[in-house]
Amino acid sequence: MTTKQHSAVLTAPLPSLGTLFASAFAREWVIAFRNRADLANPLLFFFSILMFIPLGVSPDPKVLGAIAPGIIWTVALLATLLSLDRLFVGDYEDGGLEQMLASGQPMFWLVLAKIIVHWLVTGLPLTLLSPLLGVMMSLPGEGYMALVVSLAIGTFVLSLIGAIGAALTVTLRKGGLLLSLIIMPLYVPVLVFGATAVTASIDGVPIAGHIAVIGAMLAISLVLAPAATAGALKINLRH
Amino acid sequence: MSWEWFHRLGSPRWFYEKTTAWLPWLGATCVIMLVGGAIWGLGFTPEDAKQGNSFRIIYVHVPSSILAMAGYYVMAIAGAIGLIWKMKLSFVVMRSAATIGAGLTFLSLFTGAVWGMPTWGTWWEWDARIMFTFILLLLYLGIIVLHEANPSKDAADKVCAILALVGTVNVPIIYKSVDWWYSLHQPATIKVTDESTIAASMAYPLIVMIVAYYLTYSWALILHVRAEILLRERKTRWVQDLVAEK
């Protein structure tokens, strides 16, 4: 994005919330697609890490099928973590974040736009490609629908919670590792309910309850996580 | 009602000077109650019908687990107060609670493992409550690490307060985990509203120990806060005078 467009987005006189959100969203979307390598990294990681499981554990379809729900969910979680590191760092380094704060616009919506784009370019592709991983990991047929649905909702929660960690560590030089350390404990409930939803579906148990819990997590984090993220960014940039 | 005490409470110097007089009394009470409760619990309670003598570790395990969780709220509430009212002292309490909480959580996991071996035949089990207590330890450690990593102590205080508040969602999950996921870990035996399922002769020393742990927690917290105050205020005149006196 050129400087001219940049300033046009960020210094327009008091746009409505809808306009603000739409322009922030458009900006993030363009930036995401200008960095193709960043876009492909989590997906490549997702697939390459899966290779180690049959090699390291066992290529036996029975063994793989039994552990597939948990493994696919864990790898999706790690791939999301990997990409979160860059969520705010680029904007922090080039001063974009300071511009956003100085613009006086509500950070909540700017942050939410960033998180939604992050999910669209990492969580959603991971979800759409997960059936392929299911085949590679000999996932039993009953599990596919549950895998896709739980990942679709769950990865969005992962992006939302992860954004808090990314904001907390944005000014730190070794933020990436620290980000994983502080965010992992918060990811556990999502992983537990996501993976057990898939396992339950394979066992023929209704999964509506599991999906409802992940949905509730999404509802709560959708309201609270952007606020916490915006707060953390404000604190970190004022020092 | 006068709010003067509340404003004075925010002053590290006032806190330091005020607590100097409390410490010997609080310390003596803690030692008496801990020693008394331990002797009563370990020496004078009957043997458990199923677990024999190994149940006696509850006099260490249960209070430390309770304080590990309660300590998280101390930390999170102190962080929230610091964020809202910008109290310096509050962040000092938050940082101190993180260290003490991490220690208590480790103690809880360790004594749980020691208890688990004779009763369940295993040191470690991926049981819901153990797992979430382990997560609690990670949350505490995450806050300590995040605080240490940030070069600006002022920013470190505030970002840690946010992380502490975000992490509070996990504490009720630990608390209810024995009821939600029924597994190896026994469900709560002391209940406030229903009738307890623990024998009175075993419960009374346990209650003494829990109270003793609460007091010891506040003692340790005050000591840690005082040390942290000296460290943070080391450039001020009153701390330098204090050091020169000694």
Tab-separated table of C-alpha atoms in Angstrom:
chain	number	residue	atom	x	y	z
A	1	MET	CA	0.000	0.000	0.000
A	2	THR	CA	1.347	3.437	-0.892
A	3	THR	CA	1.782	6.232	1.607
A	4	LYS	CA	-1.038	8.128	-0.030
A	5	GLN	CA	-3.550	5.311	0.344
A	6	HIS	CA	-2.216	4.646	3.820
A	7	SER	CA	-2.878	8.139	5.044
A	8	ALA	CA	-6.209	8.248	3.232
A	9	VAL	CA	-7.325	5.210	5.229
A	10	LEU	CA	-6.031	6.367	8.553
A	11	THR	CA	-6.601	10.108	8.699
A	12	ALA	CA	-10.013	10.462	7.118
A	13	PRO	CA	-12.157	12.760	9.268
A	14	LEU	CA	-14.301	10.628	11.616
A	15	PRO	CA	-15.685	7.914	9.345
A	16	SER	CA	-18.634	5.831	10.501
A	17	LEU	CA	-17.801	2.560	12.224
A	18	GLY	CA	-18.823	0.605	9.151
A	19	THR	CA	-16.518	2.582	6.872
A	20	LEU	CA	-13.724	2.354	9.417
A	21	PHE	CA	-14.056	-1.395	9.739
A	22	ALA	CA	-14.336	-1.897	5.981
A	23	SER	CA	-11.239	0.174	5.216
A	24	ALA	CA	-9.212	-1.467	7.997
A	25	PHE	CA	-10.324	-4.858	6.685
A	26	ALA	CA	-9.389	-3.944	3.105
A	27	ARG	CA	-5.976	-2.741	4.247
A	28	GLU	CA	-5.231	-5.966	6.153
A	29	TRP	CA	-6.446	-8.064	3.260
A	30	VAL	CA	-4.130	-6.313	0.787
A	31	ILE	CA	-1.169	-6.542	3.156
A	32	ALA	CA	-1.800	-10.258	3.755
A	33	PHE	CA	-1.743	-11.002	0.034
A	34	ARG	CA	1.366	-8.902	-0.574
A	35	ASN	CA	3.289	-11.259	1.735
A	36	ARG	CA	2.689	-14.545	-0.046
A	37	ALA	CA	5.418	-16.385	1.869
A	38	ASP	CA	3.843	-15.546	5.227
A	39	LEU	CA	0.568	-16.799	3.846
A	40	ALA	CA	1.951	-20.191	2.837
A	41	ASN	CA	4.114	-20.832	5.907
A	42	PRO	CA	1.457	-22.068	8.345
A	43	LEU	CA	-0.005	-24.370	5.680
A	44	LEU	CA	3.376	-25.851	4.798
A	45	PHE	CA	4.081	-26.289	8.499
A	46	PHE	CA	0.685	-27.954	8.934
A	47	PHE	CA	1.503	-30.554	6.295
A	48	SER	CA	5.181	-31.093	6.998
A	49	ILE	CA	4.754	-31.685	10.731
A	50	LEU	CA	2.165	-34.370	9.966
A	51	MET	CA	4.846	-36.340	8.145
A	52	PHE	CA	6.659	-36.926	11.445
A	53	ILE	CA	3.757	-38.731	13.096
A	54	PRO	CA	3.684	-41.860	10.900
A	55	LEU	CA	7.489	-41.851	10.836
A	56	GLY	CA	7.906	-41.322	14.557
A	57	VAL	CA	4.920	-43.150	16.024
A	58	SER	CA	3.708	-45.798	13.614
A	59	PRO	CA	2.396	-45.960	10.024
A	60	ASP	CA	-0.265	-48.478	11.111
A	61	PRO	CA	-3.691	-47.076	10.043
A	62	LYS	CA	-5.288	-48.308	13.289
A	63	VAL	CA	-2.810	-46.427	15.476
A	64	LEU	CA	-2.958	-43.328	13.266
A	65	GLY	CA	-6.751	-43.331	13.124
A	66	ALA	CA	-6.993	-43.452	16.898
A	67	ILE	CA	-4.706	-40.472	17.439
A	68	ALA	CA	-5.701	-38.497	14.310
A	69	PRO	CA	-8.275	-36.132	15.919
A	70	GLY	CA	-5.881	-34.985	18.624
A	71	ILE	CA	-2.884	-34.781	16.296
A	72	ILE	CA	-4.664	-32.754	13.605
A	73	TRP	CA	-6.028	-30.368	16.232
A	74	THR	CA	-2.618	-29.992	17.900
A	75	VAL	CA	-0.899	-29.282	14.592
A	76	ALA	CA	-3.586	-26.725	13.654
A	77	LEU	CA	-2.962	-25.034	16.997
A	78	LEU	CA	0.805	-24.949	16.444
A	79	ALA	CA	0.384	-23.610	12.904
A	80	THR	CA	-1.811	-20.790	14.229
A	81	LEU	CA	0.748	-19.976	16.931
A	82	LEU	CA	3.491	-19.844	14.318
A	83	SER	CA	1.652	-17.230	12.262
A	84	LEU	CA	0.544	-15.109	15.236
A	85	ASP	CA	4.070	-13.930	15.839
A	86	ARG	CA	3.798	-11.608	12.817
A	87	LEU	CA	0.289	-10.309	13.537
A	88	PHE	CA	1.333	-6.899	14.907
A	89	VAL	CA	5.117	-6.856	14.473
A	90	GLY	CA	5.071	-5.499	10.904
A	91	ASP	CA	2.771	-2.614	11.815
A	92	TYR	CA	4.768	-1.979	14.968
A	93	GLU	CA	8.052	-1.744	13.072
A	94	ASP	CA	6.825	0.605	10.341
A	95	GLY	CA	4.883	2.836	12.723
A	96	GLY	CA	1.465	1.791	11.416
A	97	LEU	CA	0.286	0.813	14.864
A	98	GLU	CA	1.188	4.211	16.277
A	99	GLN	CA	-0.737	5.817	13.427
A	100	MET	CA	-3.783	3.725	14.312
A	101	LEU	CA	-3.566	4.794	17.952
A	102	ALA	CA	-2.951	8.424	17.034
A	103	SER	CA	-5.913	8.430	14.633
A	104	GLY	CA	-8.235	8.379	17.633
A	105	GLN	CA	-10.404	5.691	16.043
A	106	PRO	CA	-11.690	2.873	18.268
A	107	MET	CA	-8.874	0.303	18.368
A	108	PHE	CA	-11.380	-2.474	19.054
A	109	TRP	CA	-12.624	-2.435	15.453
A	110	LEU	CA	-9.183	-2.004	13.889
A	111	VAL	CA	-7.913	-4.956	15.921
A	112	LEU	CA	-10.981	-7.052	15.121
A	113	ALA	CA	-10.437	-6.429	11.396
A	114	LYS	CA	-6.850	-7.635	11.755
A	115	ILE	CA	-7.905	-10.775	13.634
A	116	ILE	CA	-10.650	-11.656	11.154
A	117	VAL	CA	-8.224	-11.335	8.245
A	118	HIS	CA	-5.732	-13.458	10.190
A	119	TRP	CA	-8.342	-16.182	10.556
A	120	LEU	CA	-9.365	-15.921	6.893
A	121	VAL	CA	-5.780	-16.439	5.705
A	122	THR	CA	-4.659	-19.078	8.241
A	123	GLY	CA	-7.476	-20.745	10.194
A	124	LEU	CA	-9.913	-21.034	7.305
A	125	PRO	CA	-7.408	-22.586	4.831
A	126	LEU	CA	-6.295	-24.997	7.549
A	127	THR	CA	-9.921	-25.967	8.122
A	128	LEU	CA	-10.604	-26.451	4.424
A	129	LEU	CA	-7.494	-28.588	3.979
A	130	SER	CA	-8.050	-30.638	7.136
A	131	PRO	CA	-10.033	-33.440	5.390
A	132	LEU	CA	-6.953	-34.061	3.284
A	133	LEU	CA	-4.954	-34.471	6.470
A	134	GLY	CA	-7.679	-36.744	7.772
A	135	VAL	CA	-7.098	-39.030	4.775
A	136	MET	CA	-3.329	-38.992	5.334
A	137	MET	CA	-3.855	-39.826	9.000
A	138	SER	CA	-6.463	-42.585	8.305
A	139	LEU	CA	-9.178	-40.706	10.191
A	140	PRO	CA	-12.366	-42.849	10.339
A	141	GLY	CA	-15.124	-41.613	8.014
A	142	GLU	CA	-17.501	-40.457	10.766
A	143	GLY	CA	-15.000	-37.880	11.984
A	144	TYR	CA	-14.692	-35.590	8.942
A	145	MET	CA	-17.746	-33.438	9.439
A	146	ALA	CA	-16.947	-32.910	13.139
A	147	LEU	CA	-13.315	-32.121	12.279
A	148	VAL	CA	-14.234	-29.420	9.768
A	149	VAL	CA	-16.956	-27.846	11.928
A	150	SER	CA	-14.901	-27.861	15.145
A	151	LEU	CA	-11.822	-26.491	13.363
A	152	ALA	CA	-13.835	-23.776	11.599
A	153	ILE	CA	-15.121	-22.378	14.901
A	154	GLY	CA	-12.097	-23.346	16.989
A	155	THR	CA	-9.389	-21.774	14.808
A	156	PHE	CA	-11.254	-18.464	14.977
A	157	VAL	CA	-11.119	-18.691	18.792
A	158	LEU	CA	-7.398	-19.487	18.492
A	159	SER	CA	-6.837	-16.345	16.388
A	160	LEU	CA	-8.798	-14.194	18.839
A	161	ILE	CA	-7.017	-15.449	21.968
A	162	GLY	CA	-3.657	-15.498	20.211
A	163	ALA	CA	-4.026	-11.839	19.239
A	164	ILE	CA	-3.948	-10.952	22.945
A	165	GLY	CA	-0.598	-12.693	23.295
A	166	ALA	CA	0.715	-11.081	20.118
A	167	ALA	CA	-0.247	-7.650	21.480
A	168	LEU	CA	1.287	-8.357	24.889
A	169	THR	CA	4.642	-9.290	23.366
A	170	VAL	CA	4.775	-6.979	20.327
A	171	THR	CA	7.549	-4.741	21.683
A	172	LEU	CA	9.756	-7.579	22.952
A	173	ARG	CA	12.676	-8.732	20.878
A	174	LYS	CA	12.166	-12.437	21.525
A	175	GLY	CA	8.399	-12.084	21.495
A	176	GLY	CA	7.713	-15.187	19.395
A	177	LEU	CA	8.793	-17.785	21.925
A	178	LEU	CA	7.266	-15.879	24.807
A	179	LEU	CA	4.008	-15.578	22.888
A	180	SER	CA	3.774	-19.367	22.620
A	181	LEU	CA	4.526	-19.783	26.326
A	182	ILE	CA	1.855	-17.422	27.547
A	183	ILE	CA	-0.839	-18.377	25.040
A	184	MET	CA	-0.565	-22.188	25.190
A	185	PRO	CA	-2.320	-22.522	28.573
A	186	LEU	CA	-5.230	-20.469	27.261
A	187	TYR	CA	-5.531	-22.718	24.200
A	188	VAL	CA	-6.051	-25.881	26.225
A	189	PRO	CA	-9.865	-25.670	26.601
A	190	VAL	CA	-10.297	-25.114	22.843
A	191	LEU	CA	-8.061	-28.072	22.050
A	192	VAL	CA	-9.806	-30.327	24.578
A	193	PHE	CA	-13.317	-29.629	23.305
A	194	GLY	CA	-12.260	-29.577	19.636
A	195	ALA	CA	-10.442	-32.893	19.725
A	196	THR	CA	-13.068	-34.636	21.877
A	197	ALA	CA	-15.786	-33.461	19.461
A	198	VAL	CA	-14.042	-35.369	16.657
A	199	THR	CA	-13.434	-38.436	18.845
A	200	ALA	CA	-17.042	-38.405	20.045
A	201	SER	CA	-18.288	-38.209	16.471
A	202	ILE	CA	-16.188	-41.277	15.548
A	203	ASP	CA	-17.652	-43.123	18.542
A	204	GLY	CA	-21.160	-42.239	17.366
A	205	VAL	CA	-21.915	-39.882	20.249
A	206	PRO	CA	-23.843	-36.657	19.461
A	207	ILE	CA	-21.424	-33.733	19.244
A	208	ALA	CA	-23.832	-30.788	19.482
A	209	GLY	CA	-22.784	-30.166	23.098
A	210	HIS	CA	-19.071	-29.984	22.222
A	211	ILE	CA	-19.726	-27.665	19.296
A	212	ALA	CA	-21.959	-25.494	21.494
A	213	VAL	CA	-19.150	-25.112	24.059
A	214	ILE	CA	-16.655	-24.079	21.356
A	215	GLY	CA	-19.315	-21.700	20.034
A	216	ALA	CA	-19.698	-20.197	23.495
A	217	MET	CA	-15.913	-19.738	23.669
A	218	LEU	CA	-16.098	-17.973	20.306
A	219	ALA	CA	-18.878	-15.666	21.525
A	220	ILE	CA	-16.998	-14.722	24.699
A	221	SER	CA	-13.636	-14.243	23.031
A	222	LEU	CA	-15.180	-12.268	20.142
A	223	VAL	CA	-16.338	-9.660	22.654
A	224	LEU	CA	-13.448	-9.711	25.120
A	225	ALA	CA	-10.318	-10.611	23.135
A	226	PRO	CA	-10.228	-7.541	20.810
A	227	ALA	CA	-10.727	-5.308	23.869
A	228	ALA	CA	-7.860	-6.980	25.750
A	229	THR	CA	-5.712	-6.863	22.594
A	230	ALA	CA	-6.403	-3.159	22.059
A	231	GLY	CA	-5.616	-2.466	25.737
A	232	ALA	CA	-2.327	-4.346	25.543
A	233	LEU	CA	-1.320	-2.494	22.363
A	234	LYS	CA	-2.062	0.872	23.957
A	235	ILE	CA	0.040	0.020	27.025
A	236	ASN	CA	2.947	-1.310	24.988
A	237	LEU	CA	3.058	1.653	22.606
A	238	ARG	CA	2.938	4.330	25.270
A	239	HIS	CA	6.265	3.195	26.712
B	1	MET	CA	-16.826	7.315	55.449
B	2	SER	CA	-13.318	8.577	55.054
B	3	TRP	CA	-11.381	7.154	52.151
B	4	GLU	CA	-8.074	8.439	53.422
B	5	TRP	CA	-6.829	4.973	54.404
B	6	PHE	CA	-7.519	3.763	50.889
B	7	HIS	CA	-5.345	6.444	49.351
B	8	ARG	CA	-2.605	5.899	51.907
B	9	LEU	CA	-2.731	2.191	51.087
B	10	GLY	CA	-1.451	3.057	47.626
B	11	SER	CA	1.768	4.454	49.005
B	12	PRO	CA	4.542	1.845	49.122
B	13	ARG	CA	6.303	3.748	51.880
B	14	TRP	CA	3.208	3.812	54.103
B	15	PHE	CA	2.702	0.100	53.522
B	16	TYR	CA	6.301	-0.713	54.332
B	17	GLU	CA	6.333	1.267	57.553
B	18	LYS	CA	2.913	0.034	58.691
B	19	THR	CA	3.652	-3.641	58.143
B	20	THR	CA	6.928	-3.526	60.072
B	21	ALA	CA	4.935	-3.635	63.302
B	22	TRP	CA	2.584	-6.405	62.117
B	23	LEU	CA	5.185	-8.858	60.914
B	24	PRO	CA	6.349	-10.421	64.221
B	25	TRP	CA	2.739	-11.014	65.382
B	26	LEU	CA	1.615	-12.415	62.068
B	27	GLY	CA	4.723	-14.591	61.825
B	28	ALA	CA	4.276	-15.990	65.319
B	29	THR	CA	0.583	-16.783	64.676
B	30	CYS	CA	1.478	-18.565	61.426
B	31	VAL	CA	4.160	-20.716	63.046
B	32	ILE	CA	1.926	-21.672	65.988
B	33	MET	CA	-1.011	-22.586	63.754
B	34	LEU	CA	1.085	-24.468	61.205
B	35	VAL	CA	2.935	-26.487	63.832
B	36	GLY	CA	-0.228	-27.049	65.896
B	37	GLY	CA	-2.314	-28.059	62.871
B	38	ALA	CA	0.429	-30.379	61.595
B	39	ILE	CA	0.834	-32.138	64.949
B	40	TRP	CA	-2.936	-32.490	65.355
B	41	GLY	CA	-3.429	-33.729	61.795
B	42	LEU	CA	-0.437	-36.043	61.619
B	43	GLY	CA	-0.439	-37.360	65.165
B	44	PHE	CA	-3.933	-37.321	66.593
B	45	THR	CA	-6.389	-38.094	63.795
B	46	PRO	CA	-7.612	-41.663	63.231
B	47	GLU	CA	-6.349	-43.700	60.285
B	48	ASP	CA	-8.487	-43.535	57.148
B	49	ALA	CA	-10.508	-46.711	56.548
B	50	LYS	CA	-9.463	-47.021	52.888
B	51	GLN	CA	-6.242	-45.058	52.556
B	52	GLY	CA	-4.550	-45.814	55.868
B	53	ASN	CA	-1.969	-43.305	56.907
B	54	SER	CA	-1.298	-41.953	53.421
B	55	PHE	CA	-4.390	-39.722	53.614
B	56	ARG	CA	-2.526	-37.519	56.096
B	57	ILE	CA	-0.891	-35.668	53.222
B	58	ILE	CA	-4.186	-33.803	52.760
B	59	TYR	CA	-2.995	-31.531	55.555
B	60	VAL	CA	-0.415	-30.193	53.109
B	61	HIS	CA	-1.984	-30.996	49.745
B	62	VAL	CA	-5.464	-29.523	50.175
B	63	PRO	CA	-4.459	-26.161	51.711
B	64	SER	CA	-1.723	-25.604	49.137
B	65	SER	CA	-4.134	-26.397	46.274
B	66	ILE	CA	-6.735	-24.004	47.695
B	67	LEU	CA	-4.173	-21.233	48.094
B	68	ALA	CA	-2.734	-21.893	44.623
B	69	MET	CA	-6.159	-21.085	43.137
B	70	ALA	CA	-7.072	-18.306	45.572
B	71	GLY	CA	-3.654	-16.790	44.902
B	72	TYR	CA	-4.548	-16.470	41.247
B	73	TYR	CA	-7.499	-14.275	42.178
B	74	VAL	CA	-5.273	-12.228	44.495
B	75	MET	CA	-2.944	-11.667	41.550
B	76	ALA	CA	-5.697	-10.917	39.024
B	77	ILE	CA	-7.643	-8.594	41.329
B	78	ALA	CA	-4.446	-6.751	42.310
B	79	GLY	CA	-3.683	-6.373	38.602
B	80	ALA	CA	-7.187	-5.056	37.892
B	81	ILE	CA	-6.954	-2.536	40.741
B	82	GLY	CA	-3.595	-1.426	39.389
B	83	LEU	CA	-4.999	-0.954	35.886
B	84	ILE	CA	-8.107	0.905	37.046
B	85	TRP	CA	-6.778	3.111	39.866
B	86	LYS	CA	-3.132	3.185	38.712
B	87	MET	CA	-1.917	2.155	42.160
B	88	LYS	CA	1.784	1.410	42.297
B	89	LEU	CA	1.471	-0.883	45.305
B	90	SER	CA	-1.169	-2.987	43.605
B	91	PHE	CA	1.230	-4.032	40.836
B	92	VAL	CA	3.827	-4.933	43.450
B	93	VAL	CA	1.250	-7.230	45.079
B	94	MET	CA	0.424	-8.735	41.671
B	95	ARG	CA	4.065	-9.488	40.905
B	96	SER	CA	4.651	-10.974	44.370
B	97	ALA	CA	1.502	-13.098	44.163
B	98	ALA	CA	2.768	-14.577	40.889
B	99	THR	CA	5.957	-15.913	42.470
B	100	ILE	CA	4.254	-17.244	45.599
B	101	GLY	CA	1.391	-18.706	43.560
B	102	ALA	CA	3.799	-20.539	41.266
B	103	GLY	CA	5.510	-22.038	44.323
B	104	LEU	CA	2.215	-23.139	45.882
B	105	THR	CA	0.984	-24.641	42.619
B	106	PHE	CA	4.192	-26.619	42.349
B	107	LEU	CA	3.779	-27.753	45.973
B	108	SER	CA	0.204	-28.799	45.214
B	109	LEU	CA	1.274	-30.854	42.186
B	110	PHE	CA	4.221	-32.360	44.043
B	111	THR	CA	2.267	-33.404	47.154
B	112	GLY	CA	-0.484	-34.695	44.842
B	113	ALA	CA	2.064	-36.924	43.120
B	114	VAL	CA	3.395	-38.144	46.478
B	115	TRP	CA	-0.173	-38.950	47.542
B	116	GLY	CA	-1.021	-40.500	44.185
B	117	MET	CA	1.682	-43.155	44.338
B	118	PRO	CA	0.405	-45.086	47.420
B	119	THR	CA	-3.315	-44.571	46.685
B	120	TRP	CA	-3.652	-44.703	42.881
B	121	GLY	CA	-0.397	-46.510	42.148
B	122	THR	CA	0.822	-43.753	39.836
B	123	TRP	CA	2.806	-40.553	40.219
B	124	TRP	CA	1.070	-38.735	37.407
B	125	GLU	CA	-2.214	-39.144	35.625
B	126	TRP	CA	-3.703	-36.985	32.864
B	127	ASP	CA	-6.704	-36.327	35.009
B	128	ALA	CA	-8.680	-33.125	34.412
B	129	ARG	CA	-7.876	-31.483	37.717
B	130	ILE	CA	-4.164	-32.315	37.565
B	131	MET	CA	-4.041	-31.037	33.991
B	132	PHE	CA	-5.726	-27.746	34.815
B	133	THR	CA	-3.549	-27.267	37.908
B	134	PHE	CA	-0.568	-27.779	35.629
B	135	ILE	CA	-2.024	-25.093	33.357
B	136	LEU	CA	-2.343	-22.858	36.410
B	137	LEU	CA	1.386	-23.316	36.995
B	138	LEU	CA	2.033	-22.368	33.359
B	139	LEU	CA	-0.150	-19.248	33.736
B	140	TYR	CA	1.812	-18.150	36.791
B	141	LEU	CA	5.126	-18.849	35.053
B	142	GLY	CA	3.929	-17.027	31.926
B	143	ILE	CA	3.261	-13.909	33.983
B	144	ILE	CA	6.662	-14.092	35.675
B	145	VAL	CA	8.413	-14.600	32.330
B	146	LEU	CA	6.459	-11.804	30.634
B	147	HIS	CA	7.276	-9.460	33.501
B	148	GLU	CA	10.970	-10.282	33.367
B	149	ALA	CA	11.128	-9.949	29.573
B	150	ASN	CA	9.800	-6.404	29.409
B	151	PRO	CA	12.527	-3.786	29.835
B	152	SER	CA	10.039	-1.100	30.861
B	153	LYS	CA	8.807	-2.125	34.319
B	154	ASP	CA	5.821	0.180	34.073
B	155	ALA	CA	4.653	-1.465	30.847
B	156	ALA	CA	5.511	-4.899	32.270
B	157	ASP	CA	3.177	-4.309	35.214
B	158	LYS	CA	0.273	-3.340	32.986
B	159	VAL	CA	0.644	-6.047	30.345
B	160	CYS	CA	0.968	-8.676	33.082
B	161	ALA	CA	-2.229	-7.354	34.656
B	162	ILE	CA	-4.030	-7.898	31.331
B	163	LEU	CA	-2.629	-11.421	31.021
B	164	ALA	CA	-3.631	-12.179	34.625
B	165	LEU	CA	-7.185	-11.017	33.929
B	166	VAL	CA	-7.431	-13.039	30.719
B	167	GLY	CA	-6.188	-16.138	32.551
B	168	THR	CA	-8.901	-15.978	35.221
B	169	VAL	CA	-11.212	-17.921	32.876
B	170	ASN	CA	-9.220	-21.054	33.701
B	171	VAL	CA	-9.599	-20.962	37.489
B	172	PRO	CA	-13.303	-21.906	37.700
B	173	ILE	CA	-12.550	-24.750	35.275
B	174	ILE	CA	-9.964	-26.166	37.713
B	175	TYR	CA	-12.336	-25.708	40.598
B	176	LYS	CA	-15.221	-27.547	38.932
B	177	SER	CA	-13.064	-30.085	37.075
B	178	VAL	CA	-13.592	-32.884	39.643
B	179	ASP	CA	-17.346	-32.588	39.169
B	180	TRP	CA	-17.347	-32.197	35.375
B	181	TRP	CA	-14.867	-34.911	34.487
B	182	TYR	CA	-15.244	-37.772	36.904
B	183	SER	CA	-11.960	-39.625	36.947
B	184	LEU	CA	-9.253	-40.701	39.383
B	185	HIS	CA	-9.277	-37.546	41.428
B	186	GLN	CA	-11.747	-37.713	44.292
B	187	PRO	CA	-14.531	-35.097	44.315
B	188	ALA	CA	-14.627	-32.385	46.956
B	189	THR	CA	-15.271	-33.733	50.443
B	190	ILE	CA	-15.617	-30.442	52.316
B	191	LYS	CA	-18.722	-28.570	51.277
B	192	VAL	CA	-19.977	-25.248	52.495
B	193	THR	CA	-23.657	-25.674	51.685
B	194	ASP	CA	-24.182	-29.463	51.764
B	195	GLU	CA	-23.125	-31.855	54.470
B	196	SER	CA	-19.424	-32.666	54.238
B	197	THR	CA	-18.377	-36.218	53.428
B	198	ILE	CA	-15.266	-36.045	55.580
B	199	ALA	CA	-15.261	-37.216	59.221
B	200	ALA	CA	-15.252	-34.373	61.749
B	201	SER	CA	-12.140	-35.676	63.519
B	202	MET	CA	-10.251	-35.347	60.226
B	203	ALA	CA	-11.920	-32.110	59.156
B	204	TYR	CA	-11.061	-29.922	62.145
B	205	PRO	CA	-7.267	-30.153	61.845
B	206	LEU	CA	-7.701	-29.652	58.084
B	207	ILE	CA	-9.635	-26.443	58.692
B	208	VAL	CA	-6.905	-25.292	61.090
B	209	MET	CA	-4.327	-26.002	58.399
B	210	ILE	CA	-6.325	-24.123	55.747
B	211	VAL	CA	-6.591	-21.065	57.990
B	212	ALA	CA	-2.891	-21.399	58.823
B	213	TYR	CA	-2.082	-21.530	55.107
B	214	TYR	CA	-4.162	-18.416	54.419
B	215	LEU	CA	-2.300	-16.556	57.163
B	216	THR	CA	1.065	-17.851	55.992
B	217	TYR	CA	0.163	-16.818	52.466
B	218	SER	CA	-0.491	-13.256	53.607
B	219	TRP	CA	2.701	-13.306	55.660
B	220	ALA	CA	4.758	-14.462	52.689
B	221	LEU	CA	2.987	-11.972	50.424
B	222	ILE	CA	3.735	-9.061	52.758
B	223	LEU	CA	7.382	-10.113	53.037
B	224	HIS	CA	7.696	-10.423	49.251
B	225	VAL	CA	5.918	-7.101	48.682
B	226	ARG	CA	8.255	-5.389	51.164
B	227	ALA	CA	11.309	-6.780	49.377
B	228	GLU	CA	9.898	-5.763	46.000
B	229	ILE	CA	9.124	-2.246	47.320
B	230	LEU	CA	12.729	-1.804	48.451
B	231	LEU	CA	13.929	-2.974	45.058
B	232	ARG	CA	11.630	-0.689	43.082
B	233	GLU	CA	12.005	2.356	45.330
B	234	ARG	CA	15.745	1.963	45.819
B	235	LYS	CA	16.434	5.401	44.340
B	236	THR	CA	14.141	7.230	46.785
B	237	ARG	CA	15.371	9.059	49.844
B	238	TRP	CA	13.422	7.001	52.426
B	239	VAL	CA	14.772	3.664	51.226
B	240	GLN	CA	18.308	5.003	51.179
B	241	ASP	CA	17.871	6.352	54.715
B	242	LEU	CA	16.480	2.986	55.780
B	243	VAL	CA	19.443	1.127	54.354
B	244	ALA	CA	21.884	3.610	55.895
B	245	GLU	CA	20.302	3.062	59.324
B	246	LYS	CA	20.957	-0.659	59.300
